[in-house]
């Protein structure tokens, strides 16, 4: 694939494969999201947010050893990628106009979804007036992960097959994206543009916050769930908080 520093003038057609990858449904007018073909040789010629979706480290083949760890990400340029598992690539981050991105792209405003606005069945419901938008969701296939990456005890030995899906989120500066804790899957978030944070709480109460995980463009937080022998995920109360206008990537690893 030939990569240039120009930005596409229109959203690439989702599902149109090339010899190195497939554009994803949440690509925007300025931001291209692509899932690579396993084993493809991909020379990067512009700044690219590279997300390692798999349990295998991504070796960058530079003069000094350098890797992108499993379920982590990096802003990369002027390197050639080759990985046995698919990678998620995002380009055009620096040229996409962030303000009002969700409305411009006609994404789902979460408060307009009755199922979400009614709450997830635990604690206070999602406030319908929250300015939070979700892009279309892309299904990225099946990934097998060591149980330890899911938060299982270190003695756990059976790898876990999971269905992976991904989407983008947009929220303007100062948005409280709601304290919650119910998830039946593993989730991690990658910051695409702006500055945000994942916050952890002892209860569904902002006054009980005990940790902030700051997210700058290119960073992915480590999983912070627990996982047990009954295939149950347990999370602390947590939320995303947008310090500035923000775009971030959600990766969800669901049971098969």
CSV table of C-alpha atoms in Angstrom, one decimal:
chain,number,residue,atom,x,y,z
A,1,UNK,CA,0.0,0.0,0.0
A,2,UNK,CA,1.2,3.5,-0.8
A,3,UNK,CA,0.7,6.0,2.1
A,4,UNK,CA,1.0,9.7,1.7
A,5,UNK,CA,0.7,12.7,4.0
A,6,UNK,CA,-2.6,13.8,2.3
A,7,UNK,CA,-5.9,13.1,4.0
A,8,UNK,CA,-8.8,11.4,2.1
A,9,UNK,CA,-11.4,13.9,1.0
A,10,UNK,CA,-14.2,11.3,1.7
A,11,UNK,CA,-14.7,8.4,4.0
A,12,UNK,CA,-13.2,5.2,2.4
A,13,UNK,CA,-15.7,2.5,1.6
A,14,UNK,CA,-15.9,0.2,4.6
A,15,UNK,CA,-15.0,-3.4,3.8
A,16,UNK,CA,-13.1,-2.6,0.6
A,17,UNK,CA,-10.0,-4.7,1.0
A,18,UNK,CA,-6.5,-4.0,-0.3
A,19,UNK,CA,-3.5,-6.3,-0.2
A,20,UNK,CA,-2.6,-4.9,3.2
A,21,UNK,CA,-5.8,-4.1,5.0
A,22,UNK,CA,-9.5,-3.2,5.1
A,23,UNK,CA,-10.9,0.3,5.9
A,24,UNK,CA,-13.3,0.2,8.9
A,25,UNK,CA,-16.8,1.6,9.2
A,26,UNK,CA,-15.8,4.3,11.7
A,27,UNK,CA,-13.4,6.0,9.4
A,28,UNK,CA,-14.4,9.7,9.1
A,29,UNK,CA,-13.8,12.4,6.5
A,30,UNK,CA,-10.3,13.1,7.9
A,31,UNK,CA,-9.5,10.0,10.0
A,32,UNK,CA,-8.8,6.7,8.4
A,33,UNK,CA,-9.2,3.5,10.4
A,34,UNK,CA,-7.8,0.3,8.9
A,35,UNK,CA,-7.4,-3.3,10.0
A,36,UNK,CA,-4.3,-4.8,8.5
A,37,UNK,CA,-3.9,-8.2,6.8
A,38,UNK,CA,-1.9,-10.6,9.0
A,39,UNK,CA,1.7,-10.8,7.8
A,40,UNK,CA,1.4,-7.9,5.4
A,41,UNK,CA,4.5,-5.6,5.0
A,42,UNK,CA,3.4,-2.1,5.7
A,43,UNK,CA,5.9,0.8,5.4
A,44,UNK,CA,4.6,3.8,7.4
A,45,UNK,CA,5.1,7.2,5.7
A,46,UNK,CA,3.0,9.4,8.0
A,47,UNK,CA,2.3,9.5,11.7
A,48,UNK,CA,0.1,6.5,12.4
A,49,UNK,CA,-1.6,5.4,15.6
A,50,UNK,CA,-0.9,1.6,15.7
A,51,UNK,CA,-2.9,-0.5,18.1
A,52,UNK,CA,-1.7,-4.1,18.8
A,53,UNK,CA,-4.9,-6.1,19.2
A,54,UNK,CA,-3.3,-9.4,20.0
A,55,UNK,CA,-1.3,-11.2,22.7
A,56,UNK,CA,1.9,-11.1,20.6
A,57,UNK,CA,4.3,-8.1,21.0
A,58,UNK,CA,4.7,-6.1,17.8
A,59,UNK,CA,8.4,-6.0,16.9
A,60,UNK,CA,9.3,-2.7,15.1
A,61,UNK,CA,12.6,-4.1,13.7
A,62,UNK,CA,14.5,-0.9,14.5
A,63,UNK,CA,18.2,-0.7,15.1
A,64,UNK,CA,17.6,-0.8,18.8
A,65,UNK,CA,15.0,-3.3,20.0
A,66,UNK,CA,11.6,-1.7,20.3
A,67,UNK,CA,8.1,-3.3,20.6
A,68,UNK,CA,4.5,-2.4,21.1
A,69,UNK,CA,3.2,-4.6,23.9
A,70,UNK,CA,0.0,-6.7,23.6
A,71,UNK,CA,-3.2,-4.6,23.9
A,72,UNK,CA,-1.1,-1.4,23.8
A,73,UNK,CA,-0.5,1.3,21.2
A,74,UNK,CA,2.0,3.8,19.9
A,75,UNK,CA,2.3,6.7,17.5
A,76,UNK,CA,4.7,5.6,14.8
A,77,UNK,CA,6.3,6.9,11.6
A,78,UNK,CA,9.1,5.8,9.3
A,79,UNK,CA,9.0,2.2,10.3
A,80,UNK,CA,7.9,-0.9,8.4
A,81,UNK,CA,5.3,-3.1,10.2
A,82,UNK,CA,4.9,-6.8,9.8
A,83,UNK,CA,2.9,-8.8,12.4
A,84,UNK,CA,1.3,-12.2,12.3
A,85,UNK,CA,-2.0,-10.9,13.7
A,86,UNK,CA,-4.1,-7.9,12.5
A,87,UNK,CA,-3.2,-4.4,13.6
A,88,UNK,CA,-5.5,-1.4,13.8
A,89,UNK,CA,-4.1,1.7,12.1
A,90,UNK,CA,-5.4,5.2,12.5
A,91,UNK,CA,-4.1,8.1,10.3
A,92,UNK,CA,-5.2,11.7,9.9
A,93,UNK,CA,-5.5,12.4,13.6
A,94,UNK,CA,-3.7,15.7,13.3
A,95,UNK,CA,-5.9,17.0,10.5
A,96,UNK,CA,-9.4,16.0,11.7
A,97,UNK,CA,-11.4,18.9,13.2
A,98,UNK,CA,-12.4,17.5,16.6
A,99,UNK,CA,-15.1,19.9,17.6
A,100,UNK,CA,-18.7,18.5,17.1
A,101,UNK,CA,-17.2,15.4,15.4
A,102,UNK,CA,-20.0,13.1,16.5
A,103,UNK,CA,-22.8,15.3,15.2
A,104,UNK,CA,-20.9,16.0,11.9
A,105,UNK,CA,-20.4,12.3,11.3
A,106,UNK,CA,-24.0,11.5,12.3
A,107,UNK,CA,-22.9,9.2,15.0
A,108,UNK,CA,-25.3,7.9,17.7
A,109,UNK,CA,-25.8,10.3,20.5
A,110,UNK,CA,-26.0,7.9,23.5
A,111,UNK,CA,-28.8,9.8,25.3
A,112,UNK,CA,-31.0,9.2,22.2
A,113,UNK,CA,-30.7,5.4,22.7
A,114,UNK,CA,-33.5,4.4,25.2
A,115,UNK,CA,-31.7,1.2,26.1
A,116,UNK,CA,-28.6,3.0,27.1
A,117,UNK,CA,-30.3,6.0,28.7
A,118,UNK,CA,-32.3,3.7,30.9
A,119,UNK,CA,-29.2,2.4,32.5
A,120,UNK,CA,-27.3,-0.9,32.5
A,121,UNK,CA,-29.3,-2.4,35.4
A,122,UNK,CA,-26.9,-1.3,38.2
A,123,UNK,CA,-26.8,2.0,39.9
A,124,UNK,CA,-28.0,5.4,38.6
A,125,UNK,CA,-29.0,5.4,34.9
A,126,UNK,CA,-27.0,7.2,32.2
A,127,UNK,CA,-28.0,10.9,32.1
A,128,UNK,CA,-29.8,11.3,28.8
A,129,UNK,CA,-28.4,14.9,28.4
A,130,UNK,CA,-24.8,13.8,28.3
A,131,UNK,CA,-23.0,15.0,25.1
A,132,UNK,CA,-21.5,11.7,24.2
A,133,UNK,CA,-21.5,10.2,20.7
A,134,UNK,CA,-20.5,6.7,19.4
A,135,UNK,CA,-19.4,5.8,15.9
A,136,UNK,CA,-20.5,2.8,14.0
A,137,UNK,CA,-19.2,-0.5,15.4
A,138,UNK,CA,-16.7,-2.7,13.5
A,139,UNK,CA,-16.5,-6.4,14.0
A,140,UNK,CA,-12.8,-7.4,13.9
A,141,UNK,CA,-12.9,-11.2,14.2
A,142,UNK,CA,-11.7,-13.6,16.9
A,143,UNK,CA,-8.7,-13.1,19.2
A,144,UNK,CA,-7.3,-15.6,21.6
A,145,UNK,CA,-5.8,-14.1,24.8
A,146,UNK,CA,-3.9,-15.5,27.8
A,147,UNK,CA,-6.2,-15.5,30.8
A,148,UNK,CA,-3.8,-13.3,32.7
A,149,UNK,CA,-4.4,-10.5,30.2
A,150,UNK,CA,-8.0,-10.6,31.2
A,151,UNK,CA,-7.2,-10.1,34.9
A,152,UNK,CA,-7.2,-13.8,35.8
A,153,UNK,CA,-4.8,-15.1,38.5
A,154,UNK,CA,-1.3,-15.8,37.4
A,155,UNK,CA,-1.7,-19.6,37.6
A,156,UNK,CA,-4.5,-19.6,35.0
A,157,UNK,CA,-3.3,-21.4,31.9
A,158,UNK,CA,-6.2,-21.8,29.5
A,159,UNK,CA,-6.2,-19.2,26.6
A,160,UNK,CA,-9.6,-17.5,26.1
A,161,UNK,CA,-11.1,-17.0,22.6
A,162,UNK,CA,-12.9,-13.7,22.3
A,163,UNK,CA,-14.8,-11.8,19.6
A,164,UNK,CA,-13.3,-8.3,19.1
A,165,UNK,CA,-15.3,-5.2,18.2
A,166,UNK,CA,-14.2,-1.6,18.0
A,167,UNK,CA,-15.7,1.9,17.7
A,168,UNK,CA,-14.8,5.5,18.3
A,169,UNK,CA,-16.3,7.9,20.9
A,170,UNK,CA,-16.5,11.7,20.9
A,171,UNK,CA,-17.2,14.0,23.8
A,172,UNK,CA,-16.6,17.8,24.2
A,173,UNK,CA,-14.4,19.2,26.9
A,174,UNK,CA,-15.6,18.7,30.5
A,175,UNK,CA,-17.9,15.8,29.7
A,176,UNK,CA,-18.6,13.3,32.5
A,177,UNK,CA,-19.2,10.0,30.6
A,178,UNK,CA,-21.0,8.4,33.6
A,179,UNK,CA,-19.7,6.3,36.5
A,180,UNK,CA,-20.5,2.6,35.9
A,181,UNK,CA,-19.0,-0.8,36.4
A,182,UNK,CA,-21.1,-3.4,34.6
A,183,UNK,CA,-19.4,-5.0,31.6
A,184,UNK,CA,-19.6,-8.6,30.4
A,185,UNK,CA,-16.4,-8.3,28.3
A,186,UNK,CA,-12.9,-6.9,28.5
A,187,UNK,CA,-12.6,-3.3,27.4
A,188,UNK,CA,-9.6,-1.0,26.8
A,189,UNK,CA,-9.4,2.5,25.5
A,190,UNK,CA,-6.9,4.2,23.2
A,191,UNK,CA,-6.7,8.0,23.0
A,192,UNK,CA,-6.9,9.3,19.5
A,193,UNK,CA,-7.2,13.1,19.9
A,194,UNK,CA,-7.4,15.4,22.8
A,195,UNK,CA,-6.7,14.7,26.4
A,196,UNK,CA,-8.9,12.5,28.6
A,197,UNK,CA,-8.7,10.1,31.5
A,198,UNK,CA,-10.1,6.9,32.9
A,199,UNK,CA,-11.1,7.4,36.5
A,200,UNK,CA,-11.8,4.8,39.2
A,201,UNK,CA,-14.1,5.1,42.2
A,202,UNK,CA,-15.0,3.2,45.3
A,203,UNK,CA,-18.7,3.8,44.6
A,204,UNK,CA,-21.0,5.4,42.0
A,205,UNK,CA,-20.1,8.8,43.6
A,206,UNK,CA,-17.5,11.3,42.2
A,207,UNK,CA,-16.3,12.0,45.7
A,208,UNK,CA,-15.0,8.5,46.0
A,209,UNK,CA,-12.4,8.8,43.2
A,210,UNK,CA,-9.2,7.0,44.0
A,211,UNK,CA,-7.2,6.9,40.7
A,212,UNK,CA,-6.9,8.8,37.4
A,213,UNK,CA,-5.3,7.2,34.4
A,214,UNK,CA,-4.4,10.1,32.1
A,215,UNK,CA,-4.7,9.4,28.3
A,216,UNK,CA,-2.7,11.4,25.8
A,217,UNK,CA,-2.9,10.8,22.0
A,218,UNK,CA,-1.4,7.4,21.2
A,219,UNK,CA,-1.8,5.9,24.7
A,220,UNK,CA,-3.8,2.9,25.8
A,221,UNK,CA,-4.6,2.1,29.4
A,222,UNK,CA,-4.0,-1.4,30.7
A,223,UNK,CA,-7.0,-3.6,31.4
A,224,UNK,CA,-8.3,-3.1,34.9
A,225,UNK,CA,-10.9,-5.8,35.2
A,226,UNK,CA,-10.7,-9.1,37.1
A,227,UNK,CA,-11.6,-12.4,35.4
A,228,UNK,CA,-12.4,-15.7,37.2
A,229,UNK,CA,-13.1,-19.3,36.5
A,230,UNK,CA,-16.8,-18.7,35.8
A,231,UNK,CA,-15.8,-16.4,32.9
A,232,UNK,CA,-17.1,-13.4,34.8
A,233,UNK,CA,-15.5,-9.9,34.5
A,234,UNK,CA,-15.5,-7.6,37.5
A,235,UNK,CA,-14.7,-3.9,37.2
A,236,UNK,CA,-14.3,-1.1,39.7
A,237,UNK,CA,-16.7,1.8,39.3
A,238,UNK,CA,-15.2,3.9,36.6
A,239,UNK,CA,-15.8,6.5,33.9
A,240,UNK,CA,-14.2,8.4,31.1
A,241,UNK,CA,-13.7,12.1,31.6
A,242,UNK,CA,-12.9,14.5,28.7
A,243,UNK,CA,-10.4,17.2,29.7
A,244,UNK,CA,-10.6,18.6,26.2
A,245,UNK,CA,-12.6,17.8,23.2
A,246,UNK,CA,-11.8,14.1,22.8
A,247,UNK,CA,-11.9,11.2,20.4
A,248,UNK,CA,-11.0,7.8,21.7
A,249,UNK,CA,-11.1,4.2,20.5
A,250,UNK,CA,-12.9,1.5,22.5
A,251,UNK,CA,-11.8,-2.1,22.0
A,252,UNK,CA,-14.2,-4.7,23.4
A,253,UNK,CA,-13.3,-8.4,23.7
A,254,UNK,CA,-16.5,-10.3,24.1
A,255,UNK,CA,-17.0,-14.0,25.0
A,256,UNK,CA,-17.4,-16.2,21.9
